[in-house]
Coordinates of C-alpha atoms in Angstrom, one line a residue:
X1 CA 43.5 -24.6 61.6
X2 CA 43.2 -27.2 64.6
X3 CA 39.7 -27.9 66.1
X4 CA 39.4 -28.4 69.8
X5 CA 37.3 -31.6 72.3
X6 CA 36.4 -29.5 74.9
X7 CA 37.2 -32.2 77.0
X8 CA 40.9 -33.6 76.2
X9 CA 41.7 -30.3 74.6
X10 CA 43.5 -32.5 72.2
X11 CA 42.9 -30.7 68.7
X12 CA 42.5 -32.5 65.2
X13 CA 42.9 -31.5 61.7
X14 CA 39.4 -30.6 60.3
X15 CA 39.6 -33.6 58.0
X16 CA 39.8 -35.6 60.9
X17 CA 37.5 -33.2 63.5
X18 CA 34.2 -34.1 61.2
X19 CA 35.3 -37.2 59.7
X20 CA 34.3 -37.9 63.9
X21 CA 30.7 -36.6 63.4
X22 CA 28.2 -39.3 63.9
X23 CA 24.5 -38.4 63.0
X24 CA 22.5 -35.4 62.7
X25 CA 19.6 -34.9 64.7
X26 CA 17.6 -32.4 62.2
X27 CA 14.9 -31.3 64.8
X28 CA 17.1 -30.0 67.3
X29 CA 20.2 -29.3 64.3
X30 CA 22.2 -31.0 66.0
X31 CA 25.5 -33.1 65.1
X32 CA 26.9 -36.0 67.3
X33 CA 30.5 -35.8 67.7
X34 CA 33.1 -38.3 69.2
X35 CA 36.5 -37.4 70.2
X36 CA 39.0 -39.9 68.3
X37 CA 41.4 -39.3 71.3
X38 CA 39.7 -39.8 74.1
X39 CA 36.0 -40.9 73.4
X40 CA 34.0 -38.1 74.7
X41 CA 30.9 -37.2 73.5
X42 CA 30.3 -34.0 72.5
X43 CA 26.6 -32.4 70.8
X44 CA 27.3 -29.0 68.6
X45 CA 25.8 -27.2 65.9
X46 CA 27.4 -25.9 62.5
X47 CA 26.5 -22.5 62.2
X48 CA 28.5 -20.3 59.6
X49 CA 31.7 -19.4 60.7
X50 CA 31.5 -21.3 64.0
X51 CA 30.7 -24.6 65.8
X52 CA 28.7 -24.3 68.6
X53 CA 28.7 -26.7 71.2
X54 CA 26.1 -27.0 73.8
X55 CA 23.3 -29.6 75.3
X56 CA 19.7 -31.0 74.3
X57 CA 17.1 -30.9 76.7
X58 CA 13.4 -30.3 76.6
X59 CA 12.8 -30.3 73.0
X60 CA 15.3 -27.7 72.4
X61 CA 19.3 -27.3 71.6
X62 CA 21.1 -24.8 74.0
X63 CA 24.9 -23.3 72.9
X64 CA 27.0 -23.3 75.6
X65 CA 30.6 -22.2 73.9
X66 CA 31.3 -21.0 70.3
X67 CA 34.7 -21.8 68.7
X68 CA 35.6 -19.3 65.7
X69 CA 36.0 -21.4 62.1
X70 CA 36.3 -19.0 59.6
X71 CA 34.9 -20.4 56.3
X72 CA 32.9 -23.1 57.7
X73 CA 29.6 -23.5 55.9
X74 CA 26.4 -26.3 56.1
X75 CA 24.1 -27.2 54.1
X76 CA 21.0 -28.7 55.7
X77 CA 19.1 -31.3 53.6
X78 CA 16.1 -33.5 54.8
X79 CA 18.2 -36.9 55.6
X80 CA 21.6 -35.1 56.4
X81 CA 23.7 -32.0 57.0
X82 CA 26.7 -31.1 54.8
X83 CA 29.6 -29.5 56.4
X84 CA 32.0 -27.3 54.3
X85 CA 35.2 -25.9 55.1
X86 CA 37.8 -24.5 52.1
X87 CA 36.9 -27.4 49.5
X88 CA 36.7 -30.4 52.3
X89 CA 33.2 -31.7 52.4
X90 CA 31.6 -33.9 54.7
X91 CA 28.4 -35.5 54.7
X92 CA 26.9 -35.9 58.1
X93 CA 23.9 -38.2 57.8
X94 CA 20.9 -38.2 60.1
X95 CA 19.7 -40.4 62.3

């Protein structure tokens, strides 16, 4: 499976795709993303089976477009957000 930035449309291994992921911003559950290919920034949330990827704005996260990852899981904790996929983890910590 190959993840997309919405921008480039270059598309990354998973391993790679969250390895990108720079803080989580638990009040809006929201994880910062940087594309390795071409910088972009990108905000999204992990939801189960999906990323969702969107915009913040008055207090609040908004989806915009949903890309399908079936098997993806999170775990939210109090100082980070754990991202599951098969039997790849990745620890996402916040901000």
């Amino acid at each position: 499976m190959l993840l997309p930035c919405l921008a480039c449309e270059t598309r990354f291994r998973p391993e790679e795709y969250f390895s990108a992921c720079s803080d989580y911003d638990r009040g809006l559950d929201r994880v910062a993303w940087t594309c390795p290919s071409c910088g972009n920034r990108d905000d999204l949330r992990v939801f189960t089976g999906e990323l969702g990827f969107g915009t913040a704005g008055h207090g609040r996260f908004d989806v915009h477009d949903r890309v399908r990852v079936p098997g993806l899981r999170r775990h939210r904790h109090e100082i980070a957000l754990d991202i599951t996929l098969d039997r790849r983890h990745w620890h996402v910590p916040r901000r």
